[in-house]
Amino acid sequence: MLEVGDLITGRFKKSSITILYGSDTGTAQDYAYFLSKRLRYLSLNPTIAALDDYPLKKLVTDTSFLIVICATVGQGEVPRNGKKFMKFILKKKLPSDLLNHVSLTTFGLGDSSYPKYNHAIRKIHTRLGQLGCTELCSSCEADEQSSEGLDGYYTVWEQTLIDSLKKFFPTLTPLNDEAILSPSNRLSIETGDVENESDSVLAKTRADIDNEYADTERRLKVGKIKSLERITPSDHFQDVRHLTVEASDLDYQPGDTMALFPTNSAEEVQKLLDSQKKWLSVADKPLKIHGVVPYIEGGLISPEKLTLRRLLTHHLDIMAIPTRSFFFSIWRFVNTDNEDGKREVEKLKEFCDFENSEELYDYANRPRRSIAEFLVEFENNLEIPVQYVFDLFPKIKPRLYSIASKPSENTIELVIGVVEYQTIIKRIRRGLCSRWLKSLNVGDDIIFTLHKQKLKFGDKPLILVGPGTGIAPMKSLIEHRIGSQDMYFFFGFRNETKDYFFKSQWDEFSKKDNFTLFPCISRSDKFKKQYVQNGIFDQKELIQKLILEEEAVIYLCGSNGPMPRQVRETILEILKISGMTEEEAAQYLLSMENTGRYIQETW
Amino acid sequence: MVVQEVKVLYLLHPTVVTDEKLVVETKAKLLGDVTQMLISQIVSKPPSDKFDKIFYVNPNEGEGRYIPNEVLEIFFNCLNEGGEVEGDLPTDQDIDVLMNGFVVENNKWLKPKKFNVISLKKSNKETVSKLGGFKRLNDEKTVKSPGLTDSSIASESEDENNKRKLDKMKLTYFSDSDGESDSEIDENELLESNYTLIKPKKCDTTGKKRRKACKDCTCGLKELEEQELNNQQTLQSKLLSSLSQQATSANREAIAIEERLANKVKLDFKDMSEIDFTIKGKTGGCNSCSLGDAFRCDGCPYLGLPAFKPGEVISLDNFGEDI
């Protein structure tokens, strides 16, 4: 328990504040970083990490104040980078005063158009309370649908939090607004040279290749690309790739995912280096990172081989959309000894101002502008010391894909939709991973990790629903179980000549008794327009029988959006037709979800 | 009369201990009650004494002088008010030094004498409740797991030793052993929040704040956004087209683009790399068009095109075709 007397004696270290975030799309992460910087300008020294990247022992040894910022994903769950944290705090054996030395506040990010919005943060908050945490200040559950938006919630919560913290640190001397914070990891350019290495060789020096983690999930594997073919015709608007990788000692089940580690292209990195004049001359010198480097998924490439160019290529996401916390730091590096520079600083300050949040949205998010483009646009007066690159740029995150092949020790397949689109910016937007993927060749080495989902499909009939690239896990499951389990596959696609993926394989499987394919074609002159939900409804008698009499399991995969909700409503409707009331049907479906008979994986 | 000696912490960087002569000679110059320690010692166990001066010897240069924030905090905490740090200090860490409460003066770091310490009396109950109210977050009834200690004892334990023992006990729950078999509580039982939440004041501004359309937008915002995007692309095309019409023979490439635009073929941006945007009369009336998107007006035809300098041929493919 904290004592008022402690306040005067300065018992609390400025470093005893820990900010943890659980983030899916990066919004929660950016609020966390923004807060961290705000606190540093108050001359506090918070530690910031994703929930799962923080060594939890430090909650006992290093934390007096805990701030959790967390989004909610799926059916009221914690984002992927908070799963292990959640699993830990849920342990029954934990004592009720485990964290009684910790003062807690939480900020949840939610969207009230989803029924289980903000459930993740609520679970975390309640459980940490059960483990003894006291309240630092009132918490906050933000609703993106409200007229105030997430920012409106954040600003009131941040003010309350800062007021509370000031009481524990009465002698704080806030920094001048213009002051530039020390980088959290100091970088230094060393003398000498580094050996020439190709990017794929460098990728294989990442730390997690040899890392002996307790869990094997983080250990990097190396494979070889066996094939990477486009499976949509070149005149189709969507470029979908079928990737096959060969490796050894693979261990995965249907439903598991594979993470790829994309890198930036040499041209993009070069353009960026050109825009920062002082970087170019040191770009290929050995670069040393000092201090404890925050955990990066997959680990850093070998420290002996590190250069600025390689850091930018392998680890820093220069293609990311610049965020508020980015602008919060960057304006201080603009040279203001001329009119242009002064005007630019004014503009950049606007981008981090909560009162003007539409400015930032219109400039950065809406057209999906990249950090690299921003830097080029402001290159005349913007001079970033190399020291700060690691602080300013977000880290490249691995990309997760559902595995499309049956369990195998030496082969693994993915089906990947290449993301390309246009905004008001004339140049085509293309995801970092999509561009990287297109640069790969058959025979290249590729690094990856496997992630277990631990899905259980049982031996009852399976109703499989997977439109578009949602086909991937279905293909894995069907290949694995064909012949030993009844399976009914609703595959949604646009056109029989464009994106009827793996048609010959389905034709082959359909010759067997216990596999039935229901193609649902949405844009064809030849067939009636049909989405998967329509296809399911057409089979209502069958679906009814399967669910109610044969205890079938429903497995649904694919892109987020209206599809998952409409499939769910269709199933509800079918249950009602069987004679259930609205309430009974809802209850039945809920119990299907809770007992693992309705499995949904959407992205 | 009792004369108090100045208490000095004579602090050594590990690399200096090999140079015994330097250590002894420097120490001899220090007056008062001198305590000698290695910097690593004060990190592992911060001294409980308070000093009037810290004198730091570190023969390294540059990066080797760096002092982590946590150590600066220890420096600050083990100095008396008005105390100072001198010696071989880093010169590029003034911000960190300031953040830890020091004043930087003539290569010395001073701990200021007076703070505006809010006086908090232990007996003042009102103050206690104002401090965020240290109420338990949970309803006692819901906690079934036993505690490590009687909580009343834990709350009174000022004793460092007790705290260390307690920490050690707590840490056993964090052991890395494979916890697969540990039973877990059902997270769905944690949904009844009985803690207070902050709500923002109702938004009373114009409400012009733009929200992005949901992925499954049904309210029409998505169509509106698509319409805006189309308008912008039409504007861009018109601009490019009029530029190409004005173009001299040197600008054949732009004409080629115009032709392809007319045929609604996807643009090959490689071909657009050399268009002169600086043709007379083509800068906007607000003079901000050339500055780049950050400064362009809503609906500016240049939106989405790169910044350019008046009088310069600009390049559309600053980042190549692919972004």
Coordinates of C-alpha atoms in Angstrom, one line a residue, chain A residues 1-8 10-15 40 43-45 56-57 59-61 76-77 86-88 90-101 103-104 119 121-123 125-130 132-136 138-141 144-149 151-153 156-157 160 167-168 170-171 173 175 179-182 186 188 214 268 271-272 290 319 343-344 347 351 357-358 361-363 366 369-370 372-373 376-378 380 387 420 422-430 435 454 559-562 565 603, chain B residues 62-63 66 69-70 73 76-77 92-93 95-96 98-101 115-122 127-128 130-138 142-143 145-151 154-156 158 163 166-168 170-177 179-180 182-203 208-216 224-225 228-229 232-233 236-237 240 261 266-267 269 272 291-295 298 303-307 309 315-323:
Chain A
M1 CA 0.0 0.0 0.0
L2 CA 1.2 3.5 -0.8
E3 CA 1.5 5.9 2.0
V4 CA 1.1 9.6 1.9
G5 CA 4.4 10.0 3.7
D6 CA 6.0 8.4 0.6
L7 CA 5.0 11.4 -1.4
I8 CA 7.3 13.7 0.5
G10 CA 10.5 11.1 -3.0
R11 CA 10.3 7.3 -2.8
F12 CA 8.9 7.0 -6.2
K13 CA 11.3 6.8 -9.0
K14 CA 10.5 8.7 -12.2
S15 CA 11.2 5.4 -13.9
R40 CA 8.8 12.7 -20.5
S43 CA 10.5 15.2 -16.8
L44 CA 9.2 11.8 -15.8
N45 CA 10.8 8.7 -17.2
L56 CA 6.2 -9.2 -16.2
K57 CA 8.6 -9.6 -13.3
L59 CA 5.7 -5.3 -12.5
V60 CA 7.0 -6.2 -9.1
T61 CA 10.5 -4.9 -9.3
G76 CA -14.3 -8.9 -27.0
E77 CA -10.7 -10.1 -26.9
M86 CA -3.9 -11.9 -20.4
K87 CA -3.2 -15.6 -20.0
F88 CA -0.8 -14.7 -17.1
L90 CA -6.0 -15.0 -15.5
K91 CA -4.2 -17.7 -13.6
K92 CA -6.3 -18.7 -10.7
K93 CA -3.4 -19.3 -8.3
L94 CA -2.3 -15.6 -8.3
P95 CA -2.8 -14.0 -4.8
S96 CA -5.0 -11.1 -4.2
D97 CA -2.2 -8.8 -3.1
L98 CA 0.3 -9.7 -5.9
L99 CA 0.1 -6.2 -7.2
N100 CA -0.8 -4.2 -4.1
H101 CA 2.2 -2.0 -4.6
S103 CA -1.3 2.1 -8.7
L104 CA -3.4 1.6 -11.9
H119 CA -14.5 -5.7 -23.2
I121 CA -9.7 -3.3 -21.2
R122 CA -12.6 -4.0 -18.8
K123 CA -11.4 -7.5 -18.2
H125 CA -8.9 -3.6 -15.3
T126 CA -11.1 -5.8 -13.2
R127 CA -8.6 -8.6 -13.0
L128 CA -5.7 -6.2 -12.0
G129 CA -8.0 -4.9 -9.3
Q130 CA -8.5 -8.4 -8.0
G132 CA -4.4 -5.8 -5.6
C133 CA -3.9 -2.8 -7.8
T134 CA -5.2 0.5 -6.4
E135 CA -6.5 3.3 -8.4
L136 CA -4.2 6.0 -9.7
S138 CA -10.3 7.3 -12.9
S139 CA -10.1 5.1 -16.0
C140 CA -11.6 5.7 -19.4
E141 CA -13.4 3.7 -22.0
E144 CA -15.0 5.9 -31.5
Q145 CA -18.6 6.3 -32.5
S146 CA -19.2 9.2 -30.2
S147 CA -19.1 12.7 -31.4
E148 CA -16.1 13.4 -29.3
G149 CA -14.2 10.6 -30.9
D151 CA -9.4 12.0 -28.9
G152 CA -12.1 13.6 -26.8
Y153 CA -11.9 10.8 -24.3
V156 CA -9.8 14.3 -20.5
W157 CA -8.2 11.1 -19.3
T160 CA -6.7 13.6 -15.0
K167 CA 0.8 14.6 -6.6
F168 CA 3.4 11.8 -6.4
P170 CA 5.7 17.3 -6.5
T171 CA 9.1 18.6 -7.6
T173 CA 10.3 20.6 -13.5
L175 CA 10.8 20.9 -19.9
A179 CA 13.6 21.1 -25.8
I180 CA 14.5 17.9 -27.7
L181 CA 14.3 14.8 -25.5
S182 CA 17.3 12.5 -25.4
R186 CA 21.6 6.3 -28.2
S188 CA 26.6 5.9 -32.6
A214 CA 10.6 -20.7 -23.4
E268 CA 12.8 3.6 -51.1
K271 CA 15.3 8.1 -51.6
L272 CA 14.9 8.6 -47.9
H290 CA 23.4 1.6 -27.0
M319 CA 6.1 3.3 -45.4
R343 CA 5.5 28.0 -41.4
E344 CA 6.3 24.3 -41.5
K347 CA 1.7 23.2 -39.6
F351 CA -1.0 17.9 -36.8
S357 CA -7.5 16.3 -35.5
E358 CA -9.1 16.4 -38.9
Y361 CA -6.5 12.8 -40.7
D362 CA -6.8 14.6 -44.0
Y363 CA -3.1 15.0 -44.5
R366 CA -7.0 9.6 -45.5
R369 CA 0.6 9.1 -47.0
S370 CA 3.9 7.5 -45.9
A372 CA 9.0 8.6 -46.4
E373 CA 6.8 10.9 -48.5
V376 CA 10.7 14.3 -48.8
E377 CA 8.0 17.0 -48.7
F378 CA 9.6 18.7 -45.7
N380 CA 14.3 21.6 -47.0
Q387 CA 20.6 9.4 -33.1
E420 CA -3.0 -1.8 -53.9
Q422 CA -5.3 4.8 -55.1
T423 CA -6.1 7.8 -52.9
I424 CA -5.9 11.5 -53.8
I425 CA -2.2 11.0 -53.9
K426 CA -1.4 10.3 -57.6
R427 CA 1.1 7.5 -56.9
I428 CA -0.4 4.1 -56.2
R429 CA -0.5 3.0 -52.6
R430 CA 0.9 -0.4 -52.1
R435 CA 5.7 -4.6 -52.5
K454 CA -5.1 -24.1 -31.0
S559 CA -12.1 -10.2 -44.5
N560 CA -13.8 -8.0 -41.8
G561 CA -16.7 -5.9 -42.8
P562 CA -20.3 -6.9 -43.4
R565 CA -22.1 -10.2 -39.3
W603 CA -9.0 -9.8 -40.5
Chain B
G62 CA 32.2 10.8 -25.9
E63 CA 29.7 7.9 -25.7
Y66 CA 27.0 8.6 -21.1
N69 CA 18.6 8.4 -16.6
E70 CA 18.2 6.0 -13.7
E73 CA 18.1 10.0 -10.6
F76 CA 19.9 13.5 -7.4
N77 CA 18.4 11.5 -4.6
D92 CA 25.4 16.2 -24.4
Q93 CA 23.0 15.2 -21.7
I95 CA 18.2 17.6 -21.1
D96 CA 18.4 14.4 -19.1
L98 CA 17.5 19.0 -16.2
M99 CA 14.7 16.4 -16.3
N100 CA 16.1 15.0 -13.1
G101 CA 15.8 18.3 -11.3
F115 CA 11.5 23.2 -3.9
N116 CA 7.9 24.1 -4.0
V117 CA 7.0 21.0 -2.1
I118 CA 3.4 20.7 -1.6
S119 CA 3.1 20.1 2.1
L120 CA 1.3 16.9 2.8
K121 CA 0.6 16.1 6.4
K122 CA 0.1 12.5 7.1
T127 CA -5.5 15.2 1.4
V128 CA -5.5 11.4 1.4
K130 CA -7.8 13.7 -2.8
L131 CA -4.9 11.7 -3.9
G132 CA -6.9 9.7 -6.3
G133 CA -8.5 7.8 -3.5
F134 CA -6.6 4.7 -2.9
K135 CA -9.6 2.5 -2.8
R136 CA -9.4 -1.1 -3.8
L137 CA -10.6 -1.6 -7.3
N138 CA -12.2 -4.8 -6.6
T142 CA -15.2 -11.5 -5.7
V143 CA -11.6 -12.3 -4.6
S145 CA -7.6 -16.3 -3.9
P146 CA -5.7 -16.0 -0.7
G147 CA -3.2 -13.1 -0.1
L148 CA 0.5 -13.4 0.4
T149 CA 0.3 -11.5 3.6
D150 CA -2.2 -10.0 5.9
S151 CA -2.9 -6.8 3.9
A154 CA 1.7 -5.2 4.1
S155 CA 0.4 -1.7 4.3
E156 CA 2.4 -0.8 7.3
E158 CA 8.0 0.5 5.7
K163 CA 9.4 -5.4 1.2
L166 CA 7.5 -9.8 -0.1
D167 CA 8.9 -8.9 -3.6
K168 CA 10.7 -12.2 -3.7
K170 CA 5.6 -12.2 -5.4
L171 CA 8.3 -13.0 -8.1
T172 CA 7.8 -16.7 -7.6
Y173 CA 4.4 -16.3 -9.4
F174 CA 6.2 -15.0 -12.4
S175 CA 8.5 -17.9 -13.0
D176 CA 8.9 -18.9 -16.6
S177 CA 7.8 -22.4 -16.0
G179 CA 2.0 -22.5 -17.2
E180 CA -0.1 -24.6 -19.6
D182 CA -2.4 -23.7 -14.6
S183 CA -6.2 -23.3 -14.4
E184 CA -7.5 -19.9 -15.5
I185 CA -10.5 -17.9 -14.4
D186 CA -13.1 -17.3 -17.1
E187 CA -12.4 -13.9 -18.6
N188 CA -16.1 -13.4 -19.3
E189 CA -16.7 -13.2 -15.5
L190 CA -14.6 -10.0 -15.4
L191 CA -17.0 -7.9 -17.4
E192 CA -18.9 -6.2 -14.5
S193 CA -16.9 -3.1 -14.0
N194 CA -17.5 -1.4 -10.7
Y195 CA -15.0 1.4 -11.1
T196 CA -15.6 4.9 -12.1
L197 CA -15.0 6.1 -15.7
I198 CA -14.2 9.5 -17.0
K199 CA -16.3 10.8 -19.8
P200 CA -15.5 13.7 -22.0
K201 CA -17.6 16.8 -22.1
K202 CA -20.2 16.6 -24.8
C203 CA -18.8 17.8 -28.0
K208 CA -17.3 19.2 -38.4
K209 CA -14.7 16.7 -37.2
R210 CA -14.4 14.3 -40.0
R211 CA -14.7 10.6 -39.3
K212 CA -13.6 7.9 -41.5
A213 CA -16.3 5.7 -43.0
C214 CA -16.7 2.3 -41.4
K215 CA -15.7 -0.6 -43.5
D216 CA -19.3 -1.6 -43.9
L224 CA -19.3 10.8 -50.1
E225 CA -15.7 10.0 -49.7
E228 CA -14.6 13.4 -53.1
L229 CA -11.9 11.1 -54.3
Q232 CA -10.0 15.1 -56.8
Q233 CA -8.8 12.7 -59.4
Q236 CA -5.8 16.3 -61.1
S237 CA -6.4 14.9 -64.6
L240 CA -2.3 17.5 -66.1
L261 CA -5.8 9.3 -69.6
K266 CA -3.9 2.9 -65.8
L267 CA -1.2 5.5 -65.6
F269 CA 4.0 7.0 -63.6
M272 CA 5.2 11.3 -65.8
L291 CA 4.3 24.1 -50.9
G292 CA 3.0 20.6 -50.9
D293 CA -0.2 18.9 -49.6
A294 CA 0.3 20.0 -46.0
F295 CA -0.3 23.6 -47.1
D298 CA -9.3 21.9 -49.6
L303 CA -3.6 18.0 -53.9
G304 CA -2.0 14.6 -54.2
L305 CA 0.8 15.9 -56.4
P306 CA 4.3 16.6 -55.1
A307 CA 5.5 20.0 -53.9
K309 CA 9.5 25.2 -56.4
S315 CA 9.6 15.2 -60.5
L316 CA 6.5 13.2 -60.0
D317 CA 8.3 10.0 -59.2
N318 CA 10.2 11.2 -56.2
F319 CA 9.6 7.7 -54.8
G320 CA 9.4 5.8 -58.0
E321 CA 6.3 4.3 -59.2
D322 CA 5.5 2.2 -56.2
I323 CA 4.6 3.4 -52.8

